[in-house]
PDB file of C-alpha atoms and ligand atoms in Angstrom:
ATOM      1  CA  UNK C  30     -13.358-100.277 -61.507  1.00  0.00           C
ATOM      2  CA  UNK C  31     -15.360-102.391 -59.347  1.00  0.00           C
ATOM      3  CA  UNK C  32     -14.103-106.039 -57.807  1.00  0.00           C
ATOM      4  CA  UNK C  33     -16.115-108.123 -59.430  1.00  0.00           C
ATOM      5  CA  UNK C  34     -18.414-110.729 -56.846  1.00  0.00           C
ATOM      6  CA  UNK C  35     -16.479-113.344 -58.756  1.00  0.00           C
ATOM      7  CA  UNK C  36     -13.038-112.648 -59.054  1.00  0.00           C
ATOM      8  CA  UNK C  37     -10.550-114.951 -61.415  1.00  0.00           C
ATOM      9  CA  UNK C  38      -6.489-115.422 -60.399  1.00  0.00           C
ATOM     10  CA  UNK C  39      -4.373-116.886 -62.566  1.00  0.00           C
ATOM     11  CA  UNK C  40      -1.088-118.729 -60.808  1.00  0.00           C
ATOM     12  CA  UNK C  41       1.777-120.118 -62.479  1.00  0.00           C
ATOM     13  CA  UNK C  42       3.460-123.201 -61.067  1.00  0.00           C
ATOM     14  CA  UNK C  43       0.951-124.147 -58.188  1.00  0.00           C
ATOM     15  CA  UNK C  44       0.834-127.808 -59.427  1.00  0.00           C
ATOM     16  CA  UNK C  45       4.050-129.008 -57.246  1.00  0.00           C
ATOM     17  CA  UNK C  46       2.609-131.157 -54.576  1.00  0.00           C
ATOM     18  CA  UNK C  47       3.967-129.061 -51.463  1.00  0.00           C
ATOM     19  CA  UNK C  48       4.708-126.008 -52.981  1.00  0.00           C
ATOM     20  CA  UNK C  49       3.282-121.998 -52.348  1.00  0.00           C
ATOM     21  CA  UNK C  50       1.249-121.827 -55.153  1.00  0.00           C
ATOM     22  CA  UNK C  51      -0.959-124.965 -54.474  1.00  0.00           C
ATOM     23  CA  UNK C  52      -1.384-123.323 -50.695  1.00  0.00           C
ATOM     24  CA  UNK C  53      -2.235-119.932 -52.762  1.00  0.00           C
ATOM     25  CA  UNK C  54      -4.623-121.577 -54.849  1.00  0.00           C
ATOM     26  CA  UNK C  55      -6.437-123.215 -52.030  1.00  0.00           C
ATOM     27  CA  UNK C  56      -6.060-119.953 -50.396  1.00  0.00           C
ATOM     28  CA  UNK C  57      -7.685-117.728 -52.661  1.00  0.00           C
ATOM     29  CA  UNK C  58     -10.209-120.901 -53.665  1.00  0.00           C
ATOM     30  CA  UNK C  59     -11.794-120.749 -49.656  1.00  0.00           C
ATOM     31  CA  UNK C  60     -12.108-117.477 -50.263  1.00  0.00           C
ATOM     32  CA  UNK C  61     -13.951-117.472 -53.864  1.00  0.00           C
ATOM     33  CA  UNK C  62     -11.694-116.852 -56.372  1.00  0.00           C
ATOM     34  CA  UNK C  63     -11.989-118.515 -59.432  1.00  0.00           C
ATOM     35  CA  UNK C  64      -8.777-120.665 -59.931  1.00  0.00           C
ATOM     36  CA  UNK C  65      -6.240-121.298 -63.427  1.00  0.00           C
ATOM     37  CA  UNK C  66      -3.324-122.987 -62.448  1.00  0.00           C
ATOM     38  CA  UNK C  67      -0.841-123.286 -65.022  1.00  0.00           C
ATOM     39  CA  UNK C  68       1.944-125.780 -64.602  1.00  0.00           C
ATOM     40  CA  UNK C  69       5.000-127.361 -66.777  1.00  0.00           C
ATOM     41  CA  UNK C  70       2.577-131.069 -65.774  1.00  0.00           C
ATOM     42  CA  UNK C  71      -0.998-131.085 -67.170  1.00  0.00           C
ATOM     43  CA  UNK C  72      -1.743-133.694 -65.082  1.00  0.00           C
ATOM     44  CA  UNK C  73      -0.815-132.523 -61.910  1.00  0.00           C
ATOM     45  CA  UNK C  74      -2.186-129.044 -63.222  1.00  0.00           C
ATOM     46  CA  UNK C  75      -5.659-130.790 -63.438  1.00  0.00           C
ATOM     47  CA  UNK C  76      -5.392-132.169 -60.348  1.00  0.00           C
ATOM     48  CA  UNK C  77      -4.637-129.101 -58.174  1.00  0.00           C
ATOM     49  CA  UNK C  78      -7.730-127.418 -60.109  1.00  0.00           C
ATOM     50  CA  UNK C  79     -10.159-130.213 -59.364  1.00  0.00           C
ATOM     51  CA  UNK C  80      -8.950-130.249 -55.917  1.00  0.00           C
ATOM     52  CA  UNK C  81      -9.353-126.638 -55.410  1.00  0.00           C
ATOM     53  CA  UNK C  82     -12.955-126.734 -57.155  1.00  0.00           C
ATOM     54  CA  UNK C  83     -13.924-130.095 -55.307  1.00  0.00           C
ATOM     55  CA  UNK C  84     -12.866-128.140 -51.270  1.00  0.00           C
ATOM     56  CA  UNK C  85     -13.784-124.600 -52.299  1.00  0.00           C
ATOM     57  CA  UNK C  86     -16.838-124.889 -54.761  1.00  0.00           C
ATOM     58  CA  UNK C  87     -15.216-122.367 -57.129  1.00  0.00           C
ATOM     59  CA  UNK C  88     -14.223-122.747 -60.705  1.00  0.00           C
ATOM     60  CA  UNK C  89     -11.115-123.648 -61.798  1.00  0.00           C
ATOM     61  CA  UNK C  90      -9.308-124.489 -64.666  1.00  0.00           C
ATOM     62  CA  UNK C  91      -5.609-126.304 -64.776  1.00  0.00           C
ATOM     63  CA  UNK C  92      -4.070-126.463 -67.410  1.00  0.00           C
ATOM     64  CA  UNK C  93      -0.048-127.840 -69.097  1.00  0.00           C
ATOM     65  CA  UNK C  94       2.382-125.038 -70.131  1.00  0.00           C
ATOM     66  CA  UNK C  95       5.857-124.006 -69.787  1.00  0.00           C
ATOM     67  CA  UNK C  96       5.960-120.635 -69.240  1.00  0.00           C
ATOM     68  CA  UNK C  97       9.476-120.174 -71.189  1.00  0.00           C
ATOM     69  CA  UNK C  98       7.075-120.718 -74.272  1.00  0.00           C
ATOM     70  CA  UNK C  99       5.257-117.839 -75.608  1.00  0.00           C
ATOM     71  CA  UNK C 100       3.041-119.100 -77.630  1.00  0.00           C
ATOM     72  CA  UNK C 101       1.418-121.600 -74.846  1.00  0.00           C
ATOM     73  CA  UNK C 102       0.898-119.198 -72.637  1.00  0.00           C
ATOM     74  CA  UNK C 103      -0.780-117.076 -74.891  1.00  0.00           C
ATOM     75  CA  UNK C 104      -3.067-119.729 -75.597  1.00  0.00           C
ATOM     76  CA  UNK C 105      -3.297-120.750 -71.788  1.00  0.00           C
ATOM     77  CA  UNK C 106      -4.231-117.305 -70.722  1.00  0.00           C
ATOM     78  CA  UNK C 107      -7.068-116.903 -73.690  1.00  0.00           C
ATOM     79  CA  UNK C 108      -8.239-120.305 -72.344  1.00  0.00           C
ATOM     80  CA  UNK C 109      -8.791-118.857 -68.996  1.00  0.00           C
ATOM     81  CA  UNK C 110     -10.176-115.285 -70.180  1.00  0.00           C
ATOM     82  CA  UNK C 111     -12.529-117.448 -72.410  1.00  0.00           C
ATOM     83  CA  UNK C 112     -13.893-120.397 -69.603  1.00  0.00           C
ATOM     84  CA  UNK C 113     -12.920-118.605 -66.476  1.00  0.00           C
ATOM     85  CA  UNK C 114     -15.181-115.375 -64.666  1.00  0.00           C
ATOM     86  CA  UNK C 115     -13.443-112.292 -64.846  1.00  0.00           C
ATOM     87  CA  UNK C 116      -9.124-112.505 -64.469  1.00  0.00           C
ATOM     88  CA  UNK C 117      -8.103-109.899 -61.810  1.00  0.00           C
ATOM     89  CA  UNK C 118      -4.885-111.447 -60.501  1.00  0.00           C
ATOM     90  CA  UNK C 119      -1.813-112.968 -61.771  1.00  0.00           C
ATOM     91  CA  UNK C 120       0.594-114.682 -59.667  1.00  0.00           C
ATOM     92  CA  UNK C 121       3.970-115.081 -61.093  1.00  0.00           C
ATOM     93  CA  UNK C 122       4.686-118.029 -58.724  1.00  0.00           C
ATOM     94  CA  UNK C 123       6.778-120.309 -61.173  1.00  0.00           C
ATOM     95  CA  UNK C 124      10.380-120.700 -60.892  1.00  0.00           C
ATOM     96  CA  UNK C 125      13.232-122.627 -60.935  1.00  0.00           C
ATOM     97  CA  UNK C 126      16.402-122.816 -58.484  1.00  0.00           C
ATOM     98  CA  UNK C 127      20.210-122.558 -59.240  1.00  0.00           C
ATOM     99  CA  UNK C 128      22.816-123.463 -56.323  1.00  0.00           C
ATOM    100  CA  UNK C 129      25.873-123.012 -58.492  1.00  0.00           C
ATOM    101  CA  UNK C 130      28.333-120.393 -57.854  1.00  0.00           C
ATOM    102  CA  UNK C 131      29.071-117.680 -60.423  1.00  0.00           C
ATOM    103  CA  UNK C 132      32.286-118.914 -61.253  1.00  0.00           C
ATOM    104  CA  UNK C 133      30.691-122.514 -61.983  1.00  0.00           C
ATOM    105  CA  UNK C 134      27.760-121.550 -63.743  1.00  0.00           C
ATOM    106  CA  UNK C 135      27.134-122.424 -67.256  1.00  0.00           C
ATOM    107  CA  UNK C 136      25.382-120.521 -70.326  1.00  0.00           C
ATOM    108  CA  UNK C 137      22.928-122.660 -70.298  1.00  0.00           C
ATOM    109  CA  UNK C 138      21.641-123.174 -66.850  1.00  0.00           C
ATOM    110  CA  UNK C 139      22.249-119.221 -66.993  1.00  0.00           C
ATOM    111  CA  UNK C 140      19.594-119.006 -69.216  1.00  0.00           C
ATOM    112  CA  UNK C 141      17.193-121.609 -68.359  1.00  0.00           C
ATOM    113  CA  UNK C 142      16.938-119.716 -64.919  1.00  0.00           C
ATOM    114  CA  UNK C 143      16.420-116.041 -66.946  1.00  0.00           C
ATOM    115  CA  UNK C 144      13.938-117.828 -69.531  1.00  0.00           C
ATOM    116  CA  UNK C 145      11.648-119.683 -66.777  1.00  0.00           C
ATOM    117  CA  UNK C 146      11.962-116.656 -63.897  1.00  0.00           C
ATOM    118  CA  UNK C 147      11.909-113.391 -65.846  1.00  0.00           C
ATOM    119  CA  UNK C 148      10.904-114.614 -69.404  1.00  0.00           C
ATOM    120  CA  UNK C 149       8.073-116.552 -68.131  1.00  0.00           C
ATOM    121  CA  UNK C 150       6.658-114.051 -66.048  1.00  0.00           C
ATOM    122  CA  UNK C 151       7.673-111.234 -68.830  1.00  0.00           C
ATOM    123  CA  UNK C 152       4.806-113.447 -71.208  1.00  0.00           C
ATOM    124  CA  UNK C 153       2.502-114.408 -68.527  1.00  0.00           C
ATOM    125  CA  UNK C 154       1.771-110.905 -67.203  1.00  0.00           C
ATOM    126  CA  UNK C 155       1.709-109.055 -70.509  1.00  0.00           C
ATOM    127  CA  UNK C 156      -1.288-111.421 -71.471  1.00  0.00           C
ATOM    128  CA  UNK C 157      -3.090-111.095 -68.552  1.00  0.00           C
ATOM    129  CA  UNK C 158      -2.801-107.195 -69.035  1.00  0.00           C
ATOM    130  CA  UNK C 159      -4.168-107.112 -72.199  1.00  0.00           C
ATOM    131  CA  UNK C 160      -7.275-109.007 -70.241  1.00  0.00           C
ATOM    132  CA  UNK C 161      -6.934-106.368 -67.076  1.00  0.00           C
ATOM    133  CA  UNK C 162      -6.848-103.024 -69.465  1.00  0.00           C
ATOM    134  CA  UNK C 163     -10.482-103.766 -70.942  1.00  0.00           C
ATOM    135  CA  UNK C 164     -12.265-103.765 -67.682  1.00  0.00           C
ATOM    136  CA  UNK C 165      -9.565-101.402 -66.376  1.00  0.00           C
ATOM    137  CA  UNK C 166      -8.745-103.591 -62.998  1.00  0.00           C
ATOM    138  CA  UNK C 167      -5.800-106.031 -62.657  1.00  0.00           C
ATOM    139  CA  UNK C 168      -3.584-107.135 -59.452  1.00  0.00           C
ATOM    140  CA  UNK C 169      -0.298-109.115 -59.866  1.00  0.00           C
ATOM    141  CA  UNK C 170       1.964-110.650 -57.957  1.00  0.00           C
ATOM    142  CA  UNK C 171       5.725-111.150 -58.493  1.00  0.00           C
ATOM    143  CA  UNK C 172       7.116-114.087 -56.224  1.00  0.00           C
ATOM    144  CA  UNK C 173      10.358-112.633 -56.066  1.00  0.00           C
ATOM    145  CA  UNK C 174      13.077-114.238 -53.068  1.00  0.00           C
ATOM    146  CA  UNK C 175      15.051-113.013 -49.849  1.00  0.00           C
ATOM    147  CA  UNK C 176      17.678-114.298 -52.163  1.00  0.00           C
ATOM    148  CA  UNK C 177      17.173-111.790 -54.320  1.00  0.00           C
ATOM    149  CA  UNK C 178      17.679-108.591 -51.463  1.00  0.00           C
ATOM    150  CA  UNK C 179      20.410-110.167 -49.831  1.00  0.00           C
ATOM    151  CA  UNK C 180      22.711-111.312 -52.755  1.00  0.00           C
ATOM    152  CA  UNK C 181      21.918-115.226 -52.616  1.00  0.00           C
ATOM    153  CA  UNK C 182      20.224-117.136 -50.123  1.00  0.00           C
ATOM    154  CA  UNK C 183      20.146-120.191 -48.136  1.00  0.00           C
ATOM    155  CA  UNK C 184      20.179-122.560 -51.710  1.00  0.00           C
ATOM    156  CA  UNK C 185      20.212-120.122 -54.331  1.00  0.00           C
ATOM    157  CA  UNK C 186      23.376-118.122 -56.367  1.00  0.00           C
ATOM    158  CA  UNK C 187      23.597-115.764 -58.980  1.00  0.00           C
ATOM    159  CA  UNK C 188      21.237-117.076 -61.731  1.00  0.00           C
ATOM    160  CA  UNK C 189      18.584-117.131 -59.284  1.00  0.00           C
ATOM    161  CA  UNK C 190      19.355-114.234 -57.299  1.00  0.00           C
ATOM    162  CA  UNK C 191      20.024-112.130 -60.594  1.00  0.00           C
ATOM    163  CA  UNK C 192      16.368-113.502 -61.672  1.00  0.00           C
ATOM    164  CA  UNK C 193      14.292-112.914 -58.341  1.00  0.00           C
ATOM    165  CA  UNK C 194      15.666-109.269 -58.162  1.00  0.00           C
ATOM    166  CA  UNK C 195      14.200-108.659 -61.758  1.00  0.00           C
ATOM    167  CA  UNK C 196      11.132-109.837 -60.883  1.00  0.00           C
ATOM    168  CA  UNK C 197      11.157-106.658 -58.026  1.00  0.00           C
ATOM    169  CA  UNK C 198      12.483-104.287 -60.622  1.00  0.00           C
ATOM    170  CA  UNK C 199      10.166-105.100 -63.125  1.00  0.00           C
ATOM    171  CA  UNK C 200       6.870-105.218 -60.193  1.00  0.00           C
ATOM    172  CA  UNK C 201       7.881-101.678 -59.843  1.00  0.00           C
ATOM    173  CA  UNK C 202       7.750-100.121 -62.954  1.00  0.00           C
ATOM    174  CA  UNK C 203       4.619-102.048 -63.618  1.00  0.00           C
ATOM    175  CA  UNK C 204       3.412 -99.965 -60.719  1.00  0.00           C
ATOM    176  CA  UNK C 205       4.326 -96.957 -62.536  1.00  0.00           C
ATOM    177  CA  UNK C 206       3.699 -97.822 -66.013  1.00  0.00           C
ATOM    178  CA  UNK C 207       0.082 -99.898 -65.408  1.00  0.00           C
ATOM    179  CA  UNK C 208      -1.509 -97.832 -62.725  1.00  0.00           C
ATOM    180  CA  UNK C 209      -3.487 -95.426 -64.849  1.00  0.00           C
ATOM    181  CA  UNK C 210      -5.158 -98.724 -66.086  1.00  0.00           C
ATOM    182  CA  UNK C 211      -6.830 -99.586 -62.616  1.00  0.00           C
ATOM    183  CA  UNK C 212      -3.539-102.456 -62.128  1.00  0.00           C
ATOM    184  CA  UNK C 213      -1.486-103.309 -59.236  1.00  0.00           C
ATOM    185  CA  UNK C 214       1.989-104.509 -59.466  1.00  0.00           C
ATOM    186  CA  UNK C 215       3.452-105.770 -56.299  1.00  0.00           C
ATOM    187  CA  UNK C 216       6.011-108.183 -54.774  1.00  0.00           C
ATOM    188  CA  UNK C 217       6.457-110.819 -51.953  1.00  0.00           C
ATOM    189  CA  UNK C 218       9.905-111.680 -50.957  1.00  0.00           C
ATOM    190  CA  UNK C 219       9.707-115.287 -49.339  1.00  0.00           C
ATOM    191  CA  UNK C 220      12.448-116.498 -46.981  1.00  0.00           C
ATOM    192  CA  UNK C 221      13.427-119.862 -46.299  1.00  0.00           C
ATOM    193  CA  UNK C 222       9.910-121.744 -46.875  1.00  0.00           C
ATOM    194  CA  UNK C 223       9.797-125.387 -46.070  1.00  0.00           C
ATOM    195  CA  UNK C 224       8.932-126.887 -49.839  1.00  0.00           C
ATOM    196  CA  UNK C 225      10.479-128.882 -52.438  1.00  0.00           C
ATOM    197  CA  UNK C 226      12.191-126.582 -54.030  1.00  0.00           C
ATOM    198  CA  UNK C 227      15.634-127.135 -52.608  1.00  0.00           C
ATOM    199  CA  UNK C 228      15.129-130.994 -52.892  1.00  0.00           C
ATOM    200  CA  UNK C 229      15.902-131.670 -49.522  1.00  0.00           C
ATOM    201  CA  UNK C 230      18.807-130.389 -49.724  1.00  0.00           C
ATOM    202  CA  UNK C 231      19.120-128.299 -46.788  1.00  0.00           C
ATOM    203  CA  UNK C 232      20.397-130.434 -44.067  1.00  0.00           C
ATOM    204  CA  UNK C 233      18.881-130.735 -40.228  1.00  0.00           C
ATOM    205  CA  UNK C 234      21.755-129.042 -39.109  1.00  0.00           C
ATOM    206  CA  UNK C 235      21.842-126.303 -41.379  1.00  0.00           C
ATOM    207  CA  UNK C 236      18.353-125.892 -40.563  1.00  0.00           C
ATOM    208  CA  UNK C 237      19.639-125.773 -37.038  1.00  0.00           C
ATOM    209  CA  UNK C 238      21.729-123.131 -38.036  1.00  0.00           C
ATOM    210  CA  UNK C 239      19.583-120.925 -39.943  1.00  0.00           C
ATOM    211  CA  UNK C 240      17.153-120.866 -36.685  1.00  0.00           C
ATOM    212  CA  UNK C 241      19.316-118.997 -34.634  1.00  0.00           C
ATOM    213  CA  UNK C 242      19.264-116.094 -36.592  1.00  0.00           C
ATOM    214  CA  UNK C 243      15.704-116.116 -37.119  1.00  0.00           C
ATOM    215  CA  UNK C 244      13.291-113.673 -35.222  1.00  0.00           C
ATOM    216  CA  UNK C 245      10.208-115.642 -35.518  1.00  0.00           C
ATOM    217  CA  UNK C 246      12.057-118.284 -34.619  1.00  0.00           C
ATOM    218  CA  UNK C 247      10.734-121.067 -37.575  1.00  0.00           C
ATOM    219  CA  UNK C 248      10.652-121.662 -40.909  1.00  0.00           C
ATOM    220  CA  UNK C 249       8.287-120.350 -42.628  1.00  0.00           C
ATOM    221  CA  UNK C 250       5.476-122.100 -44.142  1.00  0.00           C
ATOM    222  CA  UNK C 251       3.206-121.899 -47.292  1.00  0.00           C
ATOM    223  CA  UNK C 252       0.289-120.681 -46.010  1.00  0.00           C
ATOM    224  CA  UNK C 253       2.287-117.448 -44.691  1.00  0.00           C
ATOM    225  CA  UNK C 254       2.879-116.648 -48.500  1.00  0.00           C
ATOM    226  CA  UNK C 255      -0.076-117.702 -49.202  1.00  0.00           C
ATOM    227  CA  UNK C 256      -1.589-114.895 -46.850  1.00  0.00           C
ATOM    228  CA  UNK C 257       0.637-112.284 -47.520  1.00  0.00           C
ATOM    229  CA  UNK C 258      -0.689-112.887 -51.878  1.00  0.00           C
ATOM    230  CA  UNK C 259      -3.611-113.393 -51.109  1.00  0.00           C
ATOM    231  CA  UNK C 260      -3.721-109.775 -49.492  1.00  0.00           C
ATOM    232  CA  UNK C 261      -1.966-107.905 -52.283  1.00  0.00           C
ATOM    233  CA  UNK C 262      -4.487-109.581 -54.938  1.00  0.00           C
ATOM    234  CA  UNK C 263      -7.764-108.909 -52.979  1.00  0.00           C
ATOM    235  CA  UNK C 264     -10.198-106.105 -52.287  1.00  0.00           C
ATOM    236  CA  UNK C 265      -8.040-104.656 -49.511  1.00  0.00           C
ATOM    237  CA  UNK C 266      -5.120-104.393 -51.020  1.00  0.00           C
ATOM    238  CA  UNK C 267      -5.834-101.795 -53.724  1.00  0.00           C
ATOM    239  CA  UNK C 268      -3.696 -98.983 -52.727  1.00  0.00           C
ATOM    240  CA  UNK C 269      -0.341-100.809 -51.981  1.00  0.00           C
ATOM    241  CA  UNK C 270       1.323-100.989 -55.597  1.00  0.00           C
ATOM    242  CA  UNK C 271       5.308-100.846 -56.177  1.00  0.00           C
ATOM    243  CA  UNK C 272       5.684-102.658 -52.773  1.00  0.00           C
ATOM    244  CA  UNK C 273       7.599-105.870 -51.520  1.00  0.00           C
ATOM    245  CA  UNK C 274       6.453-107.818 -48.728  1.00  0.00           C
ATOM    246  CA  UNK C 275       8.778-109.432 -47.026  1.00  0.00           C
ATOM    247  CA  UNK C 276       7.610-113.007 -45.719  1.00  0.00           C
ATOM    248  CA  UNK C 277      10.488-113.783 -44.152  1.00  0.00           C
ATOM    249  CA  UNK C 278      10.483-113.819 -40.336  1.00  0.00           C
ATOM    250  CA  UNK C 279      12.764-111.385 -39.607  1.00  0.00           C
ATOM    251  CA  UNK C 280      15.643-113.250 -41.295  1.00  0.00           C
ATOM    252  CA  UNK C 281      16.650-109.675 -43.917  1.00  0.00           C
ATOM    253  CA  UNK C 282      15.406-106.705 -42.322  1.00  0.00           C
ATOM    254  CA  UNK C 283      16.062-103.639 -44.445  1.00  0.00           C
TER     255      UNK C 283
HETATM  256  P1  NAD D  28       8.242-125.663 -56.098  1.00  0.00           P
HETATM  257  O1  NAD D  28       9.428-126.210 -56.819  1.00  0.00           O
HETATM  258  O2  NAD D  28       7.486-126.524 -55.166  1.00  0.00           O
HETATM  259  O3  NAD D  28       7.238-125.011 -57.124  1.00  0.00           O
HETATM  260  C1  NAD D  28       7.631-124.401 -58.328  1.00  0.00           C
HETATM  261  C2  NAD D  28       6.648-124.798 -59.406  1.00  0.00           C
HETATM  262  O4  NAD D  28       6.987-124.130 -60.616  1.00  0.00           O
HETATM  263  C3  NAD D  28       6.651-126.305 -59.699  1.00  0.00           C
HETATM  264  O5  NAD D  28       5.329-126.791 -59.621  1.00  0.00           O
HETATM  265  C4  NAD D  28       7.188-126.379 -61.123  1.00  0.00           C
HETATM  266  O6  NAD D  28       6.627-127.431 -61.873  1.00  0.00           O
HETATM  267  C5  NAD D  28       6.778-125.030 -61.677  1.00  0.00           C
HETATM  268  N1  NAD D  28       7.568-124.656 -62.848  1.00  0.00           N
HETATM  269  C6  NAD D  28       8.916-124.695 -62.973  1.00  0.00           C
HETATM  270  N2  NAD D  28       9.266-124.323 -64.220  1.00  0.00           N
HETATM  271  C7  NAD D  28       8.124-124.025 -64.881  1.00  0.00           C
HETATM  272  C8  NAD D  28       7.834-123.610 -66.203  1.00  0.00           C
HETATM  273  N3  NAD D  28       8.804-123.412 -67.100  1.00  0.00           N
HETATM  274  N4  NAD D  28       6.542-123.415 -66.556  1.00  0.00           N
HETATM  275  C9  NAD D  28       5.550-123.633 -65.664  1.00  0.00           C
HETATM  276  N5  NAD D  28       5.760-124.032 -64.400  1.00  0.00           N
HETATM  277  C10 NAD D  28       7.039-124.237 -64.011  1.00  0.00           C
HETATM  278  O7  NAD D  28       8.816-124.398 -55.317  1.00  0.00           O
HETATM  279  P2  NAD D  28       8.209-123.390 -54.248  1.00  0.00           P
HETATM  280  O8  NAD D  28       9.143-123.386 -53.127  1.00  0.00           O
HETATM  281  O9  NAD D  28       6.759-123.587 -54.033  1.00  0.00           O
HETATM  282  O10 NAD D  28       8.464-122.035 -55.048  1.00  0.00           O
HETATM  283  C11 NAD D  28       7.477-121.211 -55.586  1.00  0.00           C
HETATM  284  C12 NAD D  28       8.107-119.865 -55.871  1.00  0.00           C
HETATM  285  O11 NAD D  28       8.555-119.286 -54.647  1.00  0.00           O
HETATM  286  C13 NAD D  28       9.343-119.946 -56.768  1.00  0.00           C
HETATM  287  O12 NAD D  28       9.335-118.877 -57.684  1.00  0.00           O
HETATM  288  C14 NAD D  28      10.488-119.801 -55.793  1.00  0.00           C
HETATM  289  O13 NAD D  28      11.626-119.270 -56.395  1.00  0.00           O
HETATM  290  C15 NAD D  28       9.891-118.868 -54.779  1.00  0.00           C
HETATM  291  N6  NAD D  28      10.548-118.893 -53.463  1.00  0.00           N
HETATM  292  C16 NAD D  28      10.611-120.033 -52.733  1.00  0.00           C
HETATM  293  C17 NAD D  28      11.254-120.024 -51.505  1.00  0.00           C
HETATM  294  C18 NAD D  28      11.363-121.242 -50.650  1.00  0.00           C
HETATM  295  O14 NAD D  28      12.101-121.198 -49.659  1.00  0.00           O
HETATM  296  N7  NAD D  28      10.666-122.315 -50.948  1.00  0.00           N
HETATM  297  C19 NAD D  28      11.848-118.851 -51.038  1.00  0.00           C
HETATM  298  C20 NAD D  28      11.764-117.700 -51.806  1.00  0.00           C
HETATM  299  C21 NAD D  28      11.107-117.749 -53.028  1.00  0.00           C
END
């Protein structure tokens, strides 16, 4: 099917004040997408929108959900089918972090991490497909993690490793299973990205550290994922699908 001249993307968890999916939206807002951010705060969801329309002249809806909840984000994503051009990308940006080791780890931080990570995405993406199927064109994007190639990362353990490595698996088979319906399915696979997500908890020296071993020789920043989604979601990336990008400097090369 044709790109439409005004394309929408959908992006969960781009409210967070210095995280990748505000950079994406503000990405993929300079260059004319239509915006939905959907966020756990409707506030800060409403802000990143207006921002994002206000710099970029696009529309943009942002809206309060937790992702973990079915039912909202079925209602979130017919909001945005209903007030938003045409939806052509999803990114499955949301998530949550776990730094406890396996043997520490309880049921129910277990699950929080599966429910938010995998759940969330699970719901998000099969409502945007029902949306992609009638006009038979649909991209999405899995933020998936270093962490999860590598066995743990920098911050995160099991629970989030475990998580981020669905998110590949399942990227993949939506290749498979969703590309006779004009959709994409691929992955990016950040490194160490200076946000908020570790809540400062990576010390200067352990930044130090981490440096050494780096090829590119710096931590990586937002607008490097930002770049590498916004190429899998736009016009020129229609024939990568099943793929992971990694966006990591050189830190995992496999
Ligand atoms: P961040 O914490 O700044 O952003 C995550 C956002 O997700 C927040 O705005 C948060 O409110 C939102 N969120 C959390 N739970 C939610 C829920 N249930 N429903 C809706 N929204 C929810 O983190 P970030 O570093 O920008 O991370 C973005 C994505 O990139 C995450 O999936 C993360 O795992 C992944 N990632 C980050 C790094 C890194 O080094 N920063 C590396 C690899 C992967």
């Amino acid at each position: 099917a044709d790109f439409p001249q005004q394309p929408t993307a959908l992006l969960t968890g781009a409210a967070s004040e210095r995280g990748i999916g505000r950079a994406t939206a503000h990405r993929l807002g300079r260059e004319g997408w239509a915006v939905a951010v959907l966020d756990l705060d409707a506030e800060a969801s409403a802000e990143v929108a207006h921002e994002v329309a206000e710099q970029h002249g696009v529309a943009t809806l942002g809206l309060g959900v937790d992702i973990s909840d079915e039912q909202q984000v079925d209602r979130a994503v017919a909001r945005v089918d209903a007030e938003l051009p045409q939806l052509v990308g999803v990114v499955n940006n949301a998530g949550i972090s776990s730094p406890t080791p396996f043997t520490e780890v309880g049921t129910e931080e277990w699950k929080r991490v599966f429910d938010v990570n995998v759940h969330g995405t699970f719901f998000v993406t099969r409502a945007a497909v029902r949306i992609f199927r009638r006009r038979s064109l649909g991209r999405i994007v899995n933020v998936s993690s270093a962490s999860a190639e590598r066995g743990g990362g920098v911050y995160g353990r099991a629970a989030y490793s475990g998580s981020k490595a669905a998110l590949l698996g399942l990227a993949k088979t939506w290749a498979r299973e969703l590309g006779e319906y004009g959709i994409t399915a691929n992955s990016v696979a950040p490194g160490s990205i200076d946000t908020d997500i570790m809540g400062g908890r990576l010390s200067d020296e352990r930044k130090e550290f981490l440096l050494q071993e780096l090829p590119v020789g710096r931590v990586g920043t937002v607008d490097d994922v930002a770049g590498a989604i916004h190429y899998l979601l736009g016009r020129d990336g229609g024939y990568l699908t099943g793929v992971t990008l990694d966006v990591n400097g050189g830190s995992h090369i496999h």
